[in-house]
């Protein structure tokens, strides 16, 4: 062989083709093929000479970087040693070490990848020797020492081998830790570490912590290595941090002996970090605290502003690893981490965006799996106290904070509320990058978000709403919306009107949401109103009208409290009591919300309080029974639902559903009047001529406030921008006609010259008159069109809300066989379809008639009521007169459904089928006699189909003629 060759000579004589195939399969990238090859190798019988060759070949195979050779040969070598050294003793340990040294020793002149292969081969070979446990005999202590020496020599070879060498020895100590008979083997490791001056390196400390637990004896050294023989001792914190940062300083104060800059990129954590921090989690008075160690190393070092991306990457891995095993995860959420976490999540093109996303998912997954709900709460409380939650979801375009809110316990949320109250009450606690007003509004938004998301992730319906936590949220919003704010120092803080308005809006939105979460919708509005009544002296400003306002509110408050005393009877079996309790709840809800509005010094709310008191006295006696039907109650509800507010719309529907029995014909007529109004400026003036002063009160609702995160705010911004553009366009046209510039343009351009307008003579001005007249006329027409469109939209929305109330009415009152005014609703809906130009209103009116038809059931044992029969007959004739008028398919279908509904009412009140037939015959004759009348086949077809299906029920009553 040439002298310059760096490869060891390969024996080519007497090749065993079977073994060659086995060696080839041991390098396969398929794990199953590798295992099968190892089994085939061990299943055959060999001579001593063959065993030596095989052992040599296995060690040599570990030095190969071909495919997965190291993995396959490592497994085969481990099993080979167990069998032929430990079990059959075909080799001595000295022979094995000799072959180990010869085959893993780099050949002279090796460099680059070849040298790297030999280093890794020795490392994998040492690991196989340790796993085989061939050294676990008292007489092999010297051989064990030799192997450890090999590993530590390798430790000094290359920086990138240090962690791997430490990990191999750590695995050995793990197995020795539970075998006291082999304590000497463990002592050999530490003596060798001390001899190589590695005992205080990162790997040395991890090895010490791994072995010297509470079950093992003290240090084997006569001199002190660590304070109290514990590298985690509080006095060793500085040395420990230096080791974690891979810096080793000589105890004698000499020069730095060892420095590991950590420049080698790795996508996994150093095993020693995990060992050290897991040990630090165990509480001990003399140990360094986990939180202090985490802050000093992870937060202030790995996540430092000037830290490299590699260190920050390791920091994210540390958070992912320890979030699952830490009962106080807020310890992991340092300020530097939260800053880096937010920055990396904010943009997908950032280098650490992926690992940041994985960290966020790990945190949320751990919080979701926590049955005690302590993890999410602990993190959220910490974020609130450090103000790191502010704009977090907005900046990162995630819902991290919102998702934490869904998994937060009531106790944790109470702590968050306390922190928010402190932040709002003490301006110095607000973040520097956000103004006091904006920060306070953000706090109000967080409370609203918490209420809307609280308990969403819970599967147990009983846990979906914690009454105490929600009550505290409502009172907190009410406090900042109306009351004085006192700081920790006892100073009264001034809350600007913008902040108060924001808190009032969030309060109303919170109440709107909570109404849908409880059996009694009046619960939380009553809590808020009672809180304001208790603190009324602080809320209302000193003015001549204060006494009048307080007197009105006080009377309403007493009636609200009285209504609350009757609501607990809802569980009673008596239907009359249940009906009365629902009415009391409705009044309690109306009183509570109107009291809240009255505290805003709203004249419309004060008038509404007076109307409510009158309606209360008219409908309820001292015994708590409903007195009579009245139209005044409907007028109050119409006043509420006319406001463009989600809350009042929801309140109107909730109250109306509880009090349909109190509605009389006059009340329904008030609703019908709305449906028949024209959808233009004239109709708007007729409906809202007395409500011009109520616009300011509407703005209190968060759903109508201009807010950057809501669709409504976007619409408002677009409208304002459109108006500005129109003004600018008009000014440009005017300037063009006059031959001048807009005033703003002159200021921007610094034009100080005399305008052209001043230089015009009388003839030029007269020539401009027609042009100016047309421009102002066009502007006036555009303004009128916009006003007309806004009026139309307002009327359409109001009609839709009224139709929603009518739909509730027909569903509730269809069960009442004595309700004659129910028959008047279909004809009014048909009239509404004839009048309206809105598809939305038409479809809603048709839906009301369909709901009435579906809700009203044909009875097998009718109870005749003459008044109901009379009204139903009149309305049926009216419907059949309307069906002869021209209309859309929706209109004709609605007429047909209205006819069936009224026919059912007549049949339920002892009318015969023959009487109903007469109306259908009369309509058919008119259709046949007039060419102008459109033949409506669906009217008769629907009647035939219904009659066929209802024949069984009707035959039992023997009413078919």
PDB file of N, CA and C in Angstrom, residues 814-901:
ATOM      1  N   UNK A 814     -99.780  32.738  20.531  1.00  0.00           N
ATOM      2  CA  UNK A 814    -100.490  31.704  19.774  1.00  0.00           C
ATOM      3  C   UNK A 814    -100.996  30.593  20.682  1.00  0.00           C
ATOM      4  N   UNK A 815    -100.446  30.517  21.869  1.00  0.00           N
ATOM      5  CA  UNK A 815    -100.887  29.514  22.841  1.00  0.00           C
ATOM      6  C   UNK A 815    -102.109  29.982  23.628  1.00  0.00           C
ATOM      7  N   UNK A 816    -102.503  31.246  23.445  1.00  0.00           N
ATOM      8  CA  UNK A 816    -103.645  31.810  24.174  1.00  0.00           C
ATOM      9  C   UNK A 816    -104.872  31.802  23.279  1.00  0.00           C
ATOM     10  N   UNK A 817    -105.830  30.902  23.502  1.00  0.00           N
ATOM     11  CA  UNK A 817    -106.987  30.792  22.596  1.00  0.00           C
ATOM     12  C   UNK A 817    -107.952  31.969  22.693  1.00  0.00           C
ATOM     13  N   UNK A 818    -107.843  32.780  23.737  1.00  0.00           N
ATOM     14  CA  UNK A 818    -108.769  33.896  23.923  1.00  0.00           C
ATOM     15  C   UNK A 818    -108.237  35.214  23.362  1.00  0.00           C
ATOM     16  N   UNK A 819    -107.077  35.205  22.760  1.00  0.00           N
ATOM     17  CA  UNK A 819    -106.458  36.435  22.268  1.00  0.00           C
ATOM     18  C   UNK A 819    -106.994  36.760  20.881  1.00  0.00           C
ATOM     19  N   UNK A 820    -107.926  37.711  20.820  1.00  0.00           N
ATOM     20  CA  UNK A 820    -108.539  38.070  19.544  1.00  0.00           C
ATOM     21  C   UNK A 820    -107.664  39.033  18.744  1.00  0.00           C
ATOM     22  N   UNK A 821    -106.847  39.848  19.436  1.00  0.00           N
ATOM     23  CA  UNK A 821    -106.052  40.834  18.711  1.00  0.00           C
ATOM     24  C   UNK A 821    -104.906  40.179  17.932  1.00  0.00           C
ATOM     25  N   UNK A 822    -104.635  38.907  18.223  1.00  0.00           N
ATOM     26  CA  UNK A 822    -103.613  38.182  17.471  1.00  0.00           C
ATOM     27  C   UNK A 822    -103.984  38.106  15.998  1.00  0.00           C
ATOM     28  N   UNK A 823    -105.289  38.067  15.710  1.00  0.00           N
ATOM     29  CA  UNK A 823    -105.764  37.920  14.328  1.00  0.00           C
ATOM     30  C   UNK A 823    -105.491  39.159  13.496  1.00  0.00           C
ATOM     31  N   UNK A 824    -105.216  40.290  14.136  1.00  0.00           N
ATOM     32  CA  UNK A 824    -105.016  41.526  13.370  1.00  0.00           C
ATOM     33  C   UNK A 824    -103.590  41.666  12.820  1.00  0.00           C
ATOM     34  N   UNK A 825    -102.671  40.840  13.298  1.00  0.00           N
ATOM     35  CA  UNK A 825    -101.261  41.001  12.923  1.00  0.00           C
ATOM     36  C   UNK A 825    -100.996  40.640  11.465  1.00  0.00           C
ATOM     37  N   UNK A 826    -101.515  39.512  10.929  1.00  0.00           N
ATOM     38  CA  UNK A 826    -101.194  39.163   9.527  1.00  0.00           C
ATOM     39  C   UNK A 826    -101.586  40.233   8.524  1.00  0.00           C
ATOM     40  N   UNK A 827    -102.759  40.824   8.691  1.00  0.00           N
ATOM     41  CA  UNK A 827    -103.188  41.840   7.727  1.00  0.00           C
ATOM     42  C   UNK A 827    -102.280  43.065   7.778  1.00  0.00           C
ATOM     43  N   UNK A 828    -101.819  43.413   8.959  1.00  0.00           N
ATOM     44  CA  UNK A 828    -100.916  44.561   9.075  1.00  0.00           C
ATOM     45  C   UNK A 828     -99.550  44.256   8.449  1.00  0.00           C
ATOM     46  N   UNK A 829     -99.117  43.011   8.561  1.00  0.00           N
ATOM     47  CA  UNK A 829     -97.857  42.622   7.910  1.00  0.00           C
ATOM     48  C   UNK A 829     -97.986  42.678   6.398  1.00  0.00           C
ATOM     49  N   UNK A 830     -99.142  42.281   5.896  1.00  0.00           N
ATOM     50  CA  UNK A 830     -99.390  42.367   4.450  1.00  0.00           C
ATOM     51  C   UNK A 830     -99.383  43.826   4.007  1.00  0.00           C
ATOM     52  N   UNK A 831    -100.008  44.690   4.820  1.00  0.00           N
ATOM     53  CA  UNK A 831    -100.018  46.118   4.488  1.00  0.00           C
ATOM     54  C   UNK A 831     -98.601  46.689   4.510  1.00  0.00           C
ATOM     55  N   UNK A 832     -97.795  46.194   5.413  1.00  0.00           N
ATOM     56  CA  UNK A 832     -96.398  46.645   5.503  1.00  0.00           C
ATOM     57  C   UNK A 832     -95.630  46.274   4.239  1.00  0.00           C
ATOM     58  N   UNK A 833     -95.862  45.063   3.732  1.00  0.00           N
ATOM     59  CA  UNK A 833     -95.189  44.627   2.501  1.00  0.00           C
ATOM     60  C   UNK A 833     -95.621  45.498   1.326  1.00  0.00           C
ATOM     61  N   UNK A 834     -96.887  45.923   1.327  1.00  0.00           N
ATOM     62  CA  UNK A 834     -97.369  46.782   0.246  1.00  0.00           C
ATOM     63  C   UNK A 834     -96.723  48.165   0.280  1.00  0.00           C
ATOM     64  N   UNK A 835     -96.463  48.653   1.485  1.00  0.00           N
ATOM     65  CA  UNK A 835     -95.964  50.021   1.634  1.00  0.00           C
ATOM     66  C   UNK A 835     -94.455  50.107   1.448  1.00  0.00           C
ATOM     67  N   UNK A 836     -93.737  49.157   2.007  1.00  0.00           N
ATOM     68  CA  UNK A 836     -92.278  49.267   2.066  1.00  0.00           C
ATOM     69  C   UNK A 836     -91.626  49.057   0.702  1.00  0.00           C
ATOM     70  N   UNK A 837     -90.466  49.677   0.563  1.00  0.00           N
ATOM     71  CA  UNK A 837     -89.632  49.469  -0.611  1.00  0.00           C
ATOM     72  C   UNK A 837     -88.373  48.693  -0.259  1.00  0.00           C
ATOM     73  N   UNK A 838     -88.321  48.228   0.965  1.00  0.00           N
ATOM     74  CA  UNK A 838     -87.140  47.511   1.445  1.00  0.00           C
ATOM     75  C   UNK A 838     -87.378  46.009   1.393  1.00  0.00           C
ATOM     76  N   UNK A 839     -86.484  45.307   0.750  1.00  0.00           N
ATOM     77  CA  UNK A 839     -86.564  43.851   0.702  1.00  0.00           C
ATOM     78  C   UNK A 839     -86.412  43.259   2.097  1.00  0.00           C
ATOM     79  N   UNK A 840     -85.546  43.878   2.910  1.00  0.00           N
ATOM     80  CA  UNK A 840     -85.323  43.399   4.275  1.00  0.00           C
ATOM     81  C   UNK A 840     -86.606  43.453   5.098  1.00  0.00           C
ATOM     82  N   UNK A 841     -87.332  44.547   5.011  1.00  0.00           N
ATOM     83  CA  UNK A 841     -88.586  44.691   5.761  1.00  0.00           C
ATOM     84  C   UNK A 841     -89.631  43.717   5.230  1.00  0.00           C
ATOM     85  N   UNK A 842     -89.719  43.569   3.923  1.00  0.00           N
ATOM     86  CA  UNK A 842     -90.713  42.654   3.335  1.00  0.00           C
ATOM     87  C   UNK A 842     -90.483  41.225   3.809  1.00  0.00           C
ATOM     88  N   UNK A 843     -89.257  40.784   3.749  1.00  0.00           N
ATOM     89  CA  UNK A 843     -88.947  39.415   4.172  1.00  0.00           C
ATOM     90  C   UNK A 843     -89.205  39.227   5.657  1.00  0.00           C
ATOM     91  N   UNK A 844     -88.929  40.248   6.456  1.00  0.00           N
ATOM     92  CA  UNK A 844     -89.170  40.132   7.893  1.00  0.00           C
ATOM     93  C   UNK A 844     -90.664  40.082   8.190  1.00  0.00           C
ATOM     94  N   UNK A 845     -91.450  40.881   7.484  1.00  0.00           N
ATOM     95  CA  UNK A 845     -92.904  40.850   7.666  1.00  0.00           C
ATOM     96  C   UNK A 845     -93.471  39.487   7.271  1.00  0.00           C
ATOM     97  N   UNK A 846     -92.966  38.929   6.162  1.00  0.00           N
ATOM     98  CA  UNK A 846     -93.412  37.592   5.754  1.00  0.00           C
ATOM     99  C   UNK A 846     -93.028  36.552   6.792  1.00  0.00           C
ATOM    100  N   UNK A 847     -91.867  36.726   7.411  1.00  0.00           N
ATOM    101  CA  UNK A 847     -91.425  35.779   8.434  1.00  0.00           C
ATOM    102  C   UNK A 847     -92.333  35.813   9.655  1.00  0.00           C
ATOM    103  N   UNK A 848     -92.876  36.979   9.971  1.00  0.00           N
ATOM    104  CA  UNK A 848     -93.804  37.081  11.109  1.00  0.00           C
ATOM    105  C   UNK A 848     -95.066  36.261  10.835  1.00  0.00           C
ATOM    106  N   UNK A 849     -95.603  36.392   9.646  1.00  0.00           N
ATOM    107  CA  UNK A 849     -96.816  35.632   9.291  1.00  0.00           C
ATOM    108  C   UNK A 849     -96.525  34.133   9.294  1.00  0.00           C
ATOM    109  N   UNK A 850     -95.404  33.741   8.766  1.00  0.00           N
ATOM    110  CA  UNK A 850     -95.034  32.321   8.751  1.00  0.00           C
ATOM    111  C   UNK A 850     -94.864  31.788  10.172  1.00  0.00           C
ATOM    112  N   UNK A 851     -94.247  32.594  11.044  1.00  0.00           N
ATOM    113  CA  UNK A 851     -94.076  32.180  12.443  1.00  0.00           C
ATOM    114  C   UNK A 851     -95.427  32.011  13.118  1.00  0.00           C
ATOM    115  N   UNK A 852     -96.363  32.888  12.830  1.00  0.00           N
ATOM    116  CA  UNK A 852     -97.710  32.771  13.410  1.00  0.00           C
ATOM    117  C   UNK A 852     -98.400  31.497  12.940  1.00  0.00           C
ATOM    118  N   UNK A 853     -98.272  31.191  11.641  1.00  0.00           N
ATOM    119  CA  UNK A 853     -98.883  29.978  11.089  1.00  0.00           C
ATOM    120  C   UNK A 853     -98.300  28.726  11.736  1.00  0.00           C
ATOM    121  N   UNK A 854     -96.989  28.689  11.924  1.00  0.00           N
ATOM    122  CA  UNK A 854     -96.344  27.509  12.503  1.00  0.00           C
ATOM    123  C   UNK A 854     -96.626  27.372  13.993  1.00  0.00           C
ATOM    124  N   UNK A 855     -96.774  28.489  14.678  1.00  0.00           N
ATOM    125  CA  UNK A 855     -96.953  28.442  16.132  1.00  0.00           C
ATOM    126  C   UNK A 855     -98.391  28.119  16.532  1.00  0.00           C
ATOM    127  N   UNK A 856     -99.341  28.495  15.699  1.00  0.00           N
ATOM    128  CA  UNK A 856    -100.747  28.289  16.048  1.00  0.00           C
ATOM    129  C   UNK A 856    -101.165  26.864  15.669  1.00  0.00           C
ATOM    130  N   UNK A 857    -101.594  26.106  16.644  1.00  0.00           N
ATOM    131  CA  UNK A 857    -101.929  24.697  16.436  1.00  0.00           C
ATOM    132  C   UNK A 857    -103.441  24.485  16.406  1.00  0.00           C
ATOM    133  N   UNK A 858    -103.850  23.579  15.514  1.00  0.00           N
ATOM    134  CA  UNK A 858    -105.256  23.218  15.413  1.00  0.00           C
ATOM    135  C   UNK A 858    -105.617  22.297  16.569  1.00  0.00           C
ATOM    136  N   UNK A 859    -106.632  22.642  17.303  1.00  0.00           N
ATOM    137  CA  UNK A 859    -107.013  21.898  18.503  1.00  0.00           C
ATOM    138  C   UNK A 859    -108.048  20.838  18.175  1.00  0.00           C
ATOM    139  N   UNK A 860    -107.892  19.657  18.812  1.00  0.00           N
ATOM    140  CA  UNK A 860    -108.876  18.585  18.633  1.00  0.00           C
ATOM    141  C   UNK A 860    -110.117  18.828  19.477  1.00  0.00           C
ATOM    142  N   UNK A 861    -110.010  19.656  20.493  1.00  0.00           N
ATOM    143  CA  UNK A 861    -111.144  19.997  21.366  1.00  0.00           C
ATOM    144  C   UNK A 861    -111.228  21.514  21.458  1.00  0.00           C
ATOM    145  N   UNK A 862    -111.844  22.169  20.476  1.00  0.00           N
ATOM    146  CA  UNK A 862    -111.861  23.638  20.445  1.00  0.00           C
ATOM    147  C   UNK A 862    -112.704  24.239  21.558  1.00  0.00           C
ATOM    148  N   UNK A 863    -112.271  25.453  21.959  1.00  0.00           N
ATOM    149  CA  UNK A 863    -113.026  26.218  22.952  1.00  0.00           C
ATOM    150  C   UNK A 863    -113.512  27.491  22.257  1.00  0.00           C
ATOM    151  N   UNK A 864    -114.777  27.538  21.851  1.00  0.00           N
ATOM    152  CA  UNK A 864    -115.258  28.672  21.050  1.00  0.00           C
ATOM    153  C   UNK A 864    -115.264  29.986  21.827  1.00  0.00           C
ATOM    154  N   UNK A 865    -114.762  31.044  21.173  1.00  0.00           N
ATOM    155  CA  UNK A 865    -114.803  32.397  21.708  1.00  0.00           C
ATOM    156  C   UNK A 865    -115.348  33.289  20.596  1.00  0.00           C
ATOM    157  N   UNK A 866    -116.508  33.872  20.828  1.00  0.00           N
ATOM    158  CA  UNK A 866    -117.204  34.620  19.790  1.00  0.00           C
ATOM    159  C   UNK A 866    -116.384  35.801  19.285  1.00  0.00           C
ATOM    160  N   UNK A 867    -115.732  36.504  20.213  1.00  0.00           N
ATOM    161  CA  UNK A 867    -114.964  37.671  19.794  1.00  0.00           C
ATOM    162  C   UNK A 867    -113.790  37.279  18.894  1.00  0.00           C
ATOM    163  N   UNK A 868    -113.130  36.171  19.238  1.00  0.00           N
ATOM    164  CA  UNK A 868    -112.010  35.702  18.420  1.00  0.00           C
ATOM    165  C   UNK A 868    -112.509  35.295  17.038  1.00  0.00           C
ATOM    166  N   UNK A 869    -113.663  34.569  16.987  1.00  0.00           N
ATOM    167  CA  UNK A 869    -114.231  34.130  15.714  1.00  0.00           C
ATOM    168  C   UNK A 869    -114.622  35.321  14.848  1.00  0.00           C
ATOM    169  N   UNK A 870    -115.191  36.355  15.490  1.00  0.00           N
ATOM    170  CA  UNK A 870    -115.622  37.538  14.754  1.00  0.00           C
ATOM    171  C   UNK A 870    -114.434  38.272  14.134  1.00  0.00           C
ATOM    172  N   UNK A 871    -113.387  38.471  14.935  1.00  0.00           N
ATOM    173  CA  UNK A 871    -112.219  39.211  14.435  1.00  0.00           C
ATOM    174  C   UNK A 871    -111.494  38.401  13.359  1.00  0.00           C
ATOM    175  N   UNK A 872    -111.375  37.088  13.574  1.00  0.00           N
ATOM    176  CA  UNK A 872    -110.682  36.245  12.601  1.00  0.00           C
ATOM    177  C   UNK A 872    -111.420  36.227  11.268  1.00  0.00           C
ATOM    178  N   UNK A 873    -112.749  36.215  11.311  1.00  0.00           N
ATOM    179  CA  UNK A 873    -113.533  36.215  10.076  1.00  0.00           C
ATOM    180  C   UNK A 873    -113.352  37.519   9.307  1.00  0.00           C
ATOM    181  N   UNK A 874    -113.356  38.635  10.052  1.00  0.00           N
ATOM    182  CA  UNK A 874    -113.159  39.924   9.400  1.00  0.00           C
ATOM    183  C   UNK A 874    -111.770  40.032   8.773  1.00  0.00           C
ATOM    184  N   UNK A 875    -110.782  39.561   9.490  1.00  0.00           N
ATOM    185  CA  UNK A 875    -109.417  39.656   8.977  1.00  0.00           C
ATOM    186  C   UNK A 875    -109.201  38.717   7.789  1.00  0.00           C
ATOM    187  N   UNK A 876    -109.866  37.552   7.791  1.00  0.00           N
ATOM    188  CA  UNK A 876    -109.739  36.634   6.663  1.00  0.00           C
ATOM    189  C   UNK A 876    -110.317  37.269   5.398  1.00  0.00           C
ATOM    190  N   UNK A 877    -111.443  37.952   5.551  1.00  0.00           N
ATOM    191  CA  UNK A 877    -112.041  38.635   4.390  1.00  0.00           C
ATOM    192  C   UNK A 877    -111.113  39.739   3.885  1.00  0.00           C
ATOM    193  N   UNK A 878    -110.470  40.426   4.814  1.00  0.00           N
ATOM    194  CA  UNK A 878    -109.534  41.485   4.423  1.00  0.00           C
ATOM    195  C   UNK A 878    -108.334  40.910   3.668  1.00  0.00           C
ATOM    196  N   UNK A 879    -107.845  39.762   4.109  1.00  0.00           N
ATOM    197  CA  UNK A 879    -106.714  39.124   3.436  1.00  0.00           C
ATOM    198  C   UNK A 879    -107.100  38.730   2.022  1.00  0.00           C
ATOM    199  N   UNK A 880    -108.300  38.186   1.840  1.00  0.00           N
ATOM    200  CA  UNK A 880    -108.725  37.754   0.510  1.00  0.00           C
ATOM    201  C   UNK A 880    -109.008  38.938  -0.405  1.00  0.00           C
ATOM    202  N   UNK A 881    -109.298  40.078   0.163  1.00  0.00           N
ATOM    203  CA  UNK A 881    -109.404  41.291  -0.657  1.00  0.00           C
ATOM    204  C   UNK A 881    -108.017  41.764  -1.100  1.00  0.00           C
ATOM    205  N   UNK A 882    -107.038  41.632  -0.211  1.00  0.00           N
ATOM    206  CA  UNK A 882    -105.672  42.058  -0.546  1.00  0.00           C
ATOM    207  C   UNK A 882    -105.020  41.148  -1.578  1.00  0.00           C
ATOM    208  N   UNK A 883    -105.396  39.870  -1.568  1.00  0.00           N
ATOM    209  CA  UNK A 883    -104.739  38.944  -2.476  1.00  0.00           C
ATOM    210  C   UNK A 883    -105.106  39.231  -3.918  1.00  0.00           C
ATOM    211  N   UNK A 884    -106.221  39.976  -4.120  1.00  0.00           N
ATOM    212  CA  UNK A 884    -106.631  40.336  -5.477  1.00  0.00           C
ATOM    213  C   UNK A 884    -105.830  41.508  -6.023  1.00  0.00           C
ATOM    214  N   UNK A 885    -105.072  42.181  -5.152  1.00  0.00           N
ATOM    215  CA  UNK A 885    -104.274  43.321  -5.588  1.00  0.00           C
ATOM    216  C   UNK A 885    -102.948  42.831  -6.169  1.00  0.00           C
ATOM    217  N   UNK A 886    -102.387  43.570  -7.091  1.00  0.00           N
ATOM    218  CA  UNK A 886    -101.101  43.141  -7.670  1.00  0.00           C
ATOM    219  C   UNK A 886     -99.984  43.197  -6.629  1.00  0.00           C
ATOM    220  N   UNK A 887     -99.050  42.266  -6.726  1.00  0.00           N
ATOM    221  CA  UNK A 887     -97.942  42.218  -5.768  1.00  0.00           C
ATOM    222  C   UNK A 887     -96.904  41.194  -6.186  1.00  0.00           C
ATOM    223  N   UNK A 888     -95.833  41.153  -5.455  1.00  0.00           N
ATOM    224  CA  UNK A 888     -94.738  40.228  -5.745  1.00  0.00           C
ATOM    225  C   UNK A 888     -95.096  38.812  -5.295  1.00  0.00           C
ATOM    226  N   UNK A 889     -94.273  37.864  -5.668  1.00  0.00           N
ATOM    227  CA  UNK A 889     -94.494  36.480  -5.242  1.00  0.00           C
ATOM    228  C   UNK A 889     -94.447  36.365  -3.717  1.00  0.00           C
ATOM    229  N   UNK A 890     -93.535  37.136  -3.084  1.00  0.00           N
ATOM    230  CA  UNK A 890     -93.459  37.132  -1.621  1.00  0.00           C
ATOM    231  C   UNK A 890     -94.758  37.641  -1.016  1.00  0.00           C
ATOM    232  N   UNK A 891     -95.314  38.680  -1.610  1.00  0.00           N
ATOM    233  CA  UNK A 891     -96.577  39.244  -1.124  1.00  0.00           C
ATOM    234  C   UNK A 891     -97.705  38.223  -1.236  1.00  0.00           C
ATOM    235  N   UNK A 892     -97.823  37.550  -2.389  1.00  0.00           N
ATOM    236  CA  UNK A 892     -98.897  36.578  -2.589  1.00  0.00           C
ATOM    237  C   UNK A 892     -98.726  35.362  -1.670  1.00  0.00           C
ATOM    238  N   UNK A 893     -97.484  34.921  -1.496  1.00  0.00           N
ATOM    239  CA  UNK A 893     -97.245  33.783  -0.596  1.00  0.00           C
ATOM    240  C   UNK A 893     -97.603  34.152   0.850  1.00  0.00           C
ATOM    241  N   UNK A 894     -97.297  35.367   1.246  1.00  0.00           N
ATOM    242  CA  UNK A 894     -97.639  35.814   2.603  1.00  0.00           C
ATOM    243  C   UNK A 894     -99.151  35.875   2.781  1.00  0.00           C
ATOM    244  N   UNK A 895     -99.866  36.340   1.753  1.00  0.00           N
ATOM    245  CA  UNK A 895    -101.339  36.364   1.825  1.00  0.00           C
ATOM    246  C   UNK A 895    -101.901  34.955   2.014  1.00  0.00           C
ATOM    247  N   UNK A 896    -101.322  33.994   1.297  1.00  0.00           N
ATOM    248  CA  UNK A 896    -101.783  32.613   1.405  1.00  0.00           C
ATOM    249  C   UNK A 896    -101.556  32.075   2.817  1.00  0.00           C
ATOM    250  N   UNK A 897    -100.381  32.347   3.386  1.00  0.00           N
ATOM    251  CA  UNK A 897    -100.081  31.880   4.747  1.00  0.00           C
ATOM    252  C   UNK A 897    -100.954  32.586   5.774  1.00  0.00           C
ATOM    253  N   UNK A 898    -101.218  33.871   5.567  1.00  0.00           N
ATOM    254  CA  UNK A 898    -102.107  34.601   6.476  1.00  0.00           C
ATOM    255  C   UNK A 898    -103.516  34.022   6.426  1.00  0.00           C
ATOM    256  N   UNK A 899    -103.955  33.642   5.225  1.00  0.00           N
ATOM    257  CA  UNK A 899    -105.286  33.044   5.083  1.00  0.00           C
ATOM    258  C   UNK A 899    -105.381  31.719   5.841  1.00  0.00           C
ATOM    259  N   UNK A 900    -104.372  30.879   5.735  1.00  0.00           N
ATOM    260  CA  UNK A 900    -104.366  29.613   6.471  1.00  0.00           C
ATOM    261  C   UNK A 900    -104.361  29.841   7.976  1.00  0.00           C
ATOM    262  N   UNK A 901    -103.594  30.821   8.429  1.00  0.00           N
ATOM    263  CA  UNK A 901    -103.528  31.113   9.860  1.00  0.00           C
ATOM    264  C   UNK A 901    -104.898  31.524  10.394  1.00  0.00           C
TER     265      UNK A 901
END
